[in-house]
One Martini backbone bead per residue (centre of mass of N, CA, C, O) as a GRO file, in nm:
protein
  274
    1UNK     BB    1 -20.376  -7.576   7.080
    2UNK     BB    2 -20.605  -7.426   7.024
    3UNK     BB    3 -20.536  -7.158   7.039
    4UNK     BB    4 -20.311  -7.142   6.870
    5UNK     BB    5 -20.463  -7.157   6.642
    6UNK     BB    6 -20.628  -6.920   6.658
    7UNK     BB    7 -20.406  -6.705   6.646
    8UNK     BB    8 -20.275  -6.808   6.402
    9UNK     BB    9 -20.572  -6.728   6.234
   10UNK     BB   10 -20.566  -6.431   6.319
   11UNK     BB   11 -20.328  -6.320   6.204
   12UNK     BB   12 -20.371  -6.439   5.925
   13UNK     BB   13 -20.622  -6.239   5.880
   14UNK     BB   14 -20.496  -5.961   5.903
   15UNK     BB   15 -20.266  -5.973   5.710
   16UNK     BB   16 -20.453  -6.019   5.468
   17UNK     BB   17 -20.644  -5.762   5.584
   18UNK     BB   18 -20.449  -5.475   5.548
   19UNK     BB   19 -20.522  -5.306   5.342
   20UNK     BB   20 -20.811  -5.342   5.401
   21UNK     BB   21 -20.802  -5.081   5.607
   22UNK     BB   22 -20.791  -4.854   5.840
   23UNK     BB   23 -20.614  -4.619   5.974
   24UNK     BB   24 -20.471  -4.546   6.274
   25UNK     BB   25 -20.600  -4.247   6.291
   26UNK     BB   26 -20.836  -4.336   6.233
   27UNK     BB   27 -20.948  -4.504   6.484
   28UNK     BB   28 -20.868  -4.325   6.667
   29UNK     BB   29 -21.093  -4.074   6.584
   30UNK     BB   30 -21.341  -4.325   6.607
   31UNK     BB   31 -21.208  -4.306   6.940
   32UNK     BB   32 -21.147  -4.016   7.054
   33UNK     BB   33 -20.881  -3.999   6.982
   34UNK     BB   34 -20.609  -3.707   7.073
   35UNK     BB   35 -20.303  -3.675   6.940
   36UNK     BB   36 -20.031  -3.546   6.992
   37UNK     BB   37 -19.880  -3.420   6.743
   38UNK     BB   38 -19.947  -3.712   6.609
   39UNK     BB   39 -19.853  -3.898   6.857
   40UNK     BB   40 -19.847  -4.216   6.983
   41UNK     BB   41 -19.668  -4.201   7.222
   42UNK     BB   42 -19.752  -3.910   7.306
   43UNK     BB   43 -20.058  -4.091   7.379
   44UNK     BB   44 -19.942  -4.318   7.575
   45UNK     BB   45 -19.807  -4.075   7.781
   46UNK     BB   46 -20.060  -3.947   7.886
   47UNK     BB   47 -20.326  -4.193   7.882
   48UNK     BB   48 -20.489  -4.200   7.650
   49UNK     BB   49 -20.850  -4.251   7.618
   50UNK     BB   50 -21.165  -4.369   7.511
   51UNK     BB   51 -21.449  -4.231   7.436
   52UNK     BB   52 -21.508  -4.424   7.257
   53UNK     BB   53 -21.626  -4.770   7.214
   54UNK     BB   54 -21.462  -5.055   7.213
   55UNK     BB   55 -21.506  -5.310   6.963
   56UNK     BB   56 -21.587  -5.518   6.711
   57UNK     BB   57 -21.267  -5.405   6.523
   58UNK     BB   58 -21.078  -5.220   6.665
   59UNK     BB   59 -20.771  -5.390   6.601
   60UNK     BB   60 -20.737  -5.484   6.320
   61UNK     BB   61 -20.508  -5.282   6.240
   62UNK     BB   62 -20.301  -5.306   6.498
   63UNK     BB   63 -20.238  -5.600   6.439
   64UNK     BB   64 -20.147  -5.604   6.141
   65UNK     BB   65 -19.926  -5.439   6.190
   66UNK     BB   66 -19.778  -5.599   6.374
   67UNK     BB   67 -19.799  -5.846   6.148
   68UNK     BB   68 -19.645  -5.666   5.880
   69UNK     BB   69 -19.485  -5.440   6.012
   70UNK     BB   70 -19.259  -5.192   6.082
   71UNK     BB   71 -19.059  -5.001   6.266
   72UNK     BB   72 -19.282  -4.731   6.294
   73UNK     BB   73 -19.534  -4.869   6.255
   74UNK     BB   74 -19.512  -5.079   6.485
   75UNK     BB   75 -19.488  -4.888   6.675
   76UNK     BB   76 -19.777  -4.742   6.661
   77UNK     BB   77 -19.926  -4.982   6.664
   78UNK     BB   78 -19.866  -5.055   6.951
   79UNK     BB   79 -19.970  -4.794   7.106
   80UNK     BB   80 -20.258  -4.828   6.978
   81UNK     BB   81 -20.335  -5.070   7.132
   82UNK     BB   82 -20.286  -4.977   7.438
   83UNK     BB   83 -20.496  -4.743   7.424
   84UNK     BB   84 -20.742  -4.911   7.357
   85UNK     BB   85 -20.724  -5.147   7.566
   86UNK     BB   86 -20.551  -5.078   7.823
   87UNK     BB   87 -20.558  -5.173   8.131
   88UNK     BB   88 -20.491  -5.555   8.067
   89UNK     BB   89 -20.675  -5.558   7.863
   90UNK     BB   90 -21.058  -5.485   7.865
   91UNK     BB   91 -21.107  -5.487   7.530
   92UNK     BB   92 -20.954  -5.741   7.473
   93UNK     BB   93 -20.961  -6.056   7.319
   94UNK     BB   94 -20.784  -6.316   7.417
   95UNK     BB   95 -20.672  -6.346   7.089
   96UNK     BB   96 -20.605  -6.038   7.057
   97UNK     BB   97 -20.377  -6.067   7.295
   98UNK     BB   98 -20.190  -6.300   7.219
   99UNK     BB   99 -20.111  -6.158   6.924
  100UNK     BB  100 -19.986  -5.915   7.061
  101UNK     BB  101 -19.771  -6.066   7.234
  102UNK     BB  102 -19.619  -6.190   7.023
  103UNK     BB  103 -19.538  -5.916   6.907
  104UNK     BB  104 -19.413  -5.772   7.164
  105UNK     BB  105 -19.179  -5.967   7.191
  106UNK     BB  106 -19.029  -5.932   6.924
  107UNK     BB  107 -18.946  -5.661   7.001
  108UNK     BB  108 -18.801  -5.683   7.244
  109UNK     BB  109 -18.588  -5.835   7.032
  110UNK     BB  110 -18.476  -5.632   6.871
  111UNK     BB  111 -18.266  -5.417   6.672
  112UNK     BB  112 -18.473  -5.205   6.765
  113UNK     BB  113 -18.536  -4.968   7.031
  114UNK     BB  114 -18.791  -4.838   6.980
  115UNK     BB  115 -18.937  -5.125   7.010
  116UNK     BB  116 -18.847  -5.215   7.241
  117UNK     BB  117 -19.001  -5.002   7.419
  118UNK     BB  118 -19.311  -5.072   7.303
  119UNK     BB  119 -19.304  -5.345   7.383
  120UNK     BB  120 -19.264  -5.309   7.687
  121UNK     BB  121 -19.477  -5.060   7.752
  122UNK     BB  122 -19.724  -5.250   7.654
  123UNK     BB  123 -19.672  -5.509   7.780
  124UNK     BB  124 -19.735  -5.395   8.077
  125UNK     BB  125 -20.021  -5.251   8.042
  126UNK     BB  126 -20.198  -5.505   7.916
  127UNK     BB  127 -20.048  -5.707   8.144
  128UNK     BB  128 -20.176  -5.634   8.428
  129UNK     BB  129 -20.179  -5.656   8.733
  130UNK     BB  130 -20.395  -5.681   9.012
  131UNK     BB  131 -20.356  -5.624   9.366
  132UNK     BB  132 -20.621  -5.796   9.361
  133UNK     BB  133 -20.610  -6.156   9.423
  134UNK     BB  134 -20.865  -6.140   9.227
  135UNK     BB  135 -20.787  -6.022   9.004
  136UNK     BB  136 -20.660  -5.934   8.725
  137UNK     BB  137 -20.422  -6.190   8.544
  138UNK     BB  138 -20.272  -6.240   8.235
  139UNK     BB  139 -20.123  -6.451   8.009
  140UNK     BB  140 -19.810  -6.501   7.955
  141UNK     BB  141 -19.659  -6.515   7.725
  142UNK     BB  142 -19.393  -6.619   7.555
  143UNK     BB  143 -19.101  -6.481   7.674
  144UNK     BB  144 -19.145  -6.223   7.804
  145UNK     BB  145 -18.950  -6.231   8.064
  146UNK     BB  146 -18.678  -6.282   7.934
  147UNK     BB  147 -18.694  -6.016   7.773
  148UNK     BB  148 -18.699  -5.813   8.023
  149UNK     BB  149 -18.431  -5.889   8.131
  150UNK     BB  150 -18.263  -5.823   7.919
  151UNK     BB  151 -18.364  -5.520   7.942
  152UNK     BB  152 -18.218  -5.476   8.167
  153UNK     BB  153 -17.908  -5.532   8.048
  154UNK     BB  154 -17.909  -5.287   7.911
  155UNK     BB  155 -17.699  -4.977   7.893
  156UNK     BB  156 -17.993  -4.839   7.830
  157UNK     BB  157 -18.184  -4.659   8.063
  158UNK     BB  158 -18.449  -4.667   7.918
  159UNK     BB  159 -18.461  -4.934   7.881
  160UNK     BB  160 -18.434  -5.041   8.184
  161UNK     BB  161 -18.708  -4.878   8.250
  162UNK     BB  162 -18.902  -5.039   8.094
  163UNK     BB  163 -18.863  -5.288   8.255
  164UNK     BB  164 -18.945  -5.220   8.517
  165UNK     BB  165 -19.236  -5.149   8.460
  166UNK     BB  166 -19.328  -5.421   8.354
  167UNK     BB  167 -19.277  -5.601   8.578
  168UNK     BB  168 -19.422  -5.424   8.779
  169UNK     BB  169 -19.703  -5.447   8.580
  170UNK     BB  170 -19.698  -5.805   8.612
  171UNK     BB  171 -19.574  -5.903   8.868
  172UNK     BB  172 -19.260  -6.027   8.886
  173UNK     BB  173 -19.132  -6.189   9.135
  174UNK     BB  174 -18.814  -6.289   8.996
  175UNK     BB  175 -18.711  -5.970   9.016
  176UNK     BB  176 -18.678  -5.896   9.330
  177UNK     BB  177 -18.351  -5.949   9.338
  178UNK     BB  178 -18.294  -5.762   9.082
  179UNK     BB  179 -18.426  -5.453   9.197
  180UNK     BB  180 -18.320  -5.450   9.452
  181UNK     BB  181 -18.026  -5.394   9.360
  182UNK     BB  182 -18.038  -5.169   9.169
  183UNK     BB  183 -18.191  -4.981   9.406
  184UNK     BB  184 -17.855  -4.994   9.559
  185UNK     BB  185 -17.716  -4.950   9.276
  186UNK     BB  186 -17.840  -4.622   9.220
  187UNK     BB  187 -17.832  -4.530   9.524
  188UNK     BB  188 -17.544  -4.482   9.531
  189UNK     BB  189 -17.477  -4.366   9.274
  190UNK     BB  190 -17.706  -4.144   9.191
  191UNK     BB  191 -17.936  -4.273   9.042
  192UNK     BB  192 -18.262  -4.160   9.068
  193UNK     BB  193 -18.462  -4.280   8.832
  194UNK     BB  194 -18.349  -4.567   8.856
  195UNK     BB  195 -18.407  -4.635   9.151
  196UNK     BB  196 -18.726  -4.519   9.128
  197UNK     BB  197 -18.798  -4.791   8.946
  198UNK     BB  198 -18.754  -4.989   9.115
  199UNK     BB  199 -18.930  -4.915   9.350
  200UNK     BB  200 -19.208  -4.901   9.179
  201UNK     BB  201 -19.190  -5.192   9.116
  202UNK     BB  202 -19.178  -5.345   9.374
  203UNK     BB  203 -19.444  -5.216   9.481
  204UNK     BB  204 -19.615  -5.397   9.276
  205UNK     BB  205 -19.558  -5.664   9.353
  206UNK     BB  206 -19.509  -5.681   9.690
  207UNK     BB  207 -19.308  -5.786   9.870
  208UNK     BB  208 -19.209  -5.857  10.197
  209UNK     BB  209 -18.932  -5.757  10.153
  210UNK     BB  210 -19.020  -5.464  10.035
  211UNK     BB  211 -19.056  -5.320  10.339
  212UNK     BB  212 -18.824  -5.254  10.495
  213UNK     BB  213 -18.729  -5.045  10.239
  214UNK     BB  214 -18.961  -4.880  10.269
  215UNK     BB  215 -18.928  -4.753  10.534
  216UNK     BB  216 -18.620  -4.633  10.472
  217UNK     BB  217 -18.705  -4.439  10.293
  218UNK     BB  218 -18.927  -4.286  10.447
  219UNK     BB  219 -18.666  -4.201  10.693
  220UNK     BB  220 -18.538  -4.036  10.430
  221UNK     BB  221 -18.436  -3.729  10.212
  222UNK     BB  222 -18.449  -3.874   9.948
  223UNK     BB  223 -18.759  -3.878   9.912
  224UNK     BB  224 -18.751  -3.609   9.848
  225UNK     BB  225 -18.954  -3.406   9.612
  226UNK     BB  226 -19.102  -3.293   9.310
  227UNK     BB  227 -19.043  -3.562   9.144
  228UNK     BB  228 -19.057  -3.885   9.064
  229UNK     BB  229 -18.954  -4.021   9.274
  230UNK     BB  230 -19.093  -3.923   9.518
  231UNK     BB  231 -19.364  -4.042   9.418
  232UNK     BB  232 -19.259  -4.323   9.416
  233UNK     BB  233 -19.238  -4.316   9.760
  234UNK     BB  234 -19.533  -4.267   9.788
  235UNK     BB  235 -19.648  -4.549   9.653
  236UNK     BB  236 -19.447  -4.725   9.810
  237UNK     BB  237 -19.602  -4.669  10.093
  238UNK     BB  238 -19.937  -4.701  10.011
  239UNK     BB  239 -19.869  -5.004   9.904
  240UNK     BB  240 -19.684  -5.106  10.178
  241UNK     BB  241 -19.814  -4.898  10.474
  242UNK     BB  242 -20.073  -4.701  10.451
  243UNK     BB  243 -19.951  -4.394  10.582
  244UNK     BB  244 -20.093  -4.176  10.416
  245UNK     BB  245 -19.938  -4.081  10.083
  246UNK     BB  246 -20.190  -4.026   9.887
  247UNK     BB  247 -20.191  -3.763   9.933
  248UNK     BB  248 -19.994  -3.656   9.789
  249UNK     BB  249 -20.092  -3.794   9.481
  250UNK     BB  250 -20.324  -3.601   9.471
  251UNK     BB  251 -20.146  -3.349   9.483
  252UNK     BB  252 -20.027  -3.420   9.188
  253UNK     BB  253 -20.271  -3.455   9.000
  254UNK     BB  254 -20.228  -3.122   8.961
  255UNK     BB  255 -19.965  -3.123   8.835
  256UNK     BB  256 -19.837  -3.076   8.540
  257UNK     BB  257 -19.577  -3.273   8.569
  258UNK     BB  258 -19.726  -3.531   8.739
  259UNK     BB  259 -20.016  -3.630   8.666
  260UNK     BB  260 -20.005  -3.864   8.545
  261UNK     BB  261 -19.825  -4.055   8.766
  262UNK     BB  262 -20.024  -4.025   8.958
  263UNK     BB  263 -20.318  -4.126   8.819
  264UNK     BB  264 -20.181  -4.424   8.804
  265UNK     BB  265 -20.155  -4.469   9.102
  266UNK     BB  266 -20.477  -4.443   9.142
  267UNK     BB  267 -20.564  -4.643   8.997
  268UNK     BB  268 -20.401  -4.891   9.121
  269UNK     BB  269 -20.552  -4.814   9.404
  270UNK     BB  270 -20.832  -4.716   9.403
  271UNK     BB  271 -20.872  -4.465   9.375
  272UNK     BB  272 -20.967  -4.168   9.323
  273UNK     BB  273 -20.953  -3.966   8.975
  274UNK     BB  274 -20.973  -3.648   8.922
   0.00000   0.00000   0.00000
């Protein structure tokens, strides 16, 4: 009850104190980030991270704005918490993660398809589970599950393709079966993005039931190919196999049309991140 409280009175003064706050670009730049196009999105799409150190107030723009902003600027809210917090929000004070977070939940529900894209990709991120069972695993909001499964259900790729990525950046175990599915009728069909999403998630999972999965597409021509899906099942193989498949990844790391989606299955995998 207390945490809650604290929350809600959290919210309760960033939205008051909206008005007195530097501006989105500016907090940006005073934490050394330089954002493609002057594009929010494009600077979370990108992996931009703070070269400046964030500490106390560093969030309370992009929260206020969680808190009180609309359409597109609620949205560039979004992905600038996203960049400054990191994966897992390494920076942000749980009390800064839980509002922000309980902001990106209702996102993830509006009826506007941005935010939902927004919502679902940034709570992804900063809700991050390590790999290592010792590792960080953040509290999850209130309602975040049951909104990205909505959001796998909906007949937009794009949207589809940002629940399983959060799904699995979260490692939401109750997804495996269907996730599982997924992968199965996608890659029948013929859709690679989305097939190659499935795996990508389920790799991150962990579960040992998408062991035998992982074999056996690594044994047939599906896997070949340098677009992103190849790249996701050489990191489902390196995840759930050990089989040396890293090498790829390191070689993708090099690639610019690859690097981005390499350096972070790096990062993922706890490698040196060229």
């Amino acid at each position: 009850m207390m945490r809650m409280l604290s929350v809600l009175s959290l919210s309760v003064m960033l939205a008051a104190t909206a008005d007195a706050q530097p501006t989105l670009g500016e907090v940006m730049a005073r934490h050394g980030i330089e954002l493609p196009g002057k594009s929010f999105e494009a600077g979370f799409d990108a992996g931009v991270v703070p070269t400046v150190p964030v500490g106390p107030g560093s969030f309370a723009t992009p929260l206020a704005m969680l808190s009180v902003a609309a359409g597109g600027d609620r949205v560039a809210a979004a992905y600038a918490f996203g960049m400054l917090a990191g994966r897992a929000a390494t920076a942000a004070s749980p009390e800064e993660l839980a509002a922000a977070g309980q902001a990106l939940v209702q996102m993830i529900g509006s009826g506007d398809r941005r935010s939902r894209l927004a919502g679902a990709r940034v709570s992804g991120r900063v809700l991050a589970a390590s790999f290592d069972p010792a590792g960080i695993r953040r509290p999850l909001p209130a309602g975040l599950t049951d909104g990205l499964f909505s959001l796998l259900n909906q007949p937009n790729e794009y949207e589809q393709l940002a629940a399983m990525d959060a799904l699995g950046l979260i490692r939401e175990v109750t997804a495996v079966a269907a996730l599982t599915e997924r992968y199965t009728f996608h890659r029948a069909d013929g859709r690679r993005a989305l097939a190659g999403g499935a795996l990508e998630a389920l790799a991150r999972i962990g579960d040992v039931s998408t062991v035998g999965l992982v074999k056996t597409v690594a044994a047939d021509r599906w896997a070949e190919g340098r677009d992103a899906t190849a790249l996701a099942v050489a990191f489902a193989r390196e995840r759930l196999l050990r089989d040396g498949s890293i090498v790829t990844i390191q070689h993708a790391a090099a690639d610019k049309s690859r690097r981005v989606q390499a350096r972070g299955y790096l990062q993922e995998l706890g490698a040196p991140v060229p």
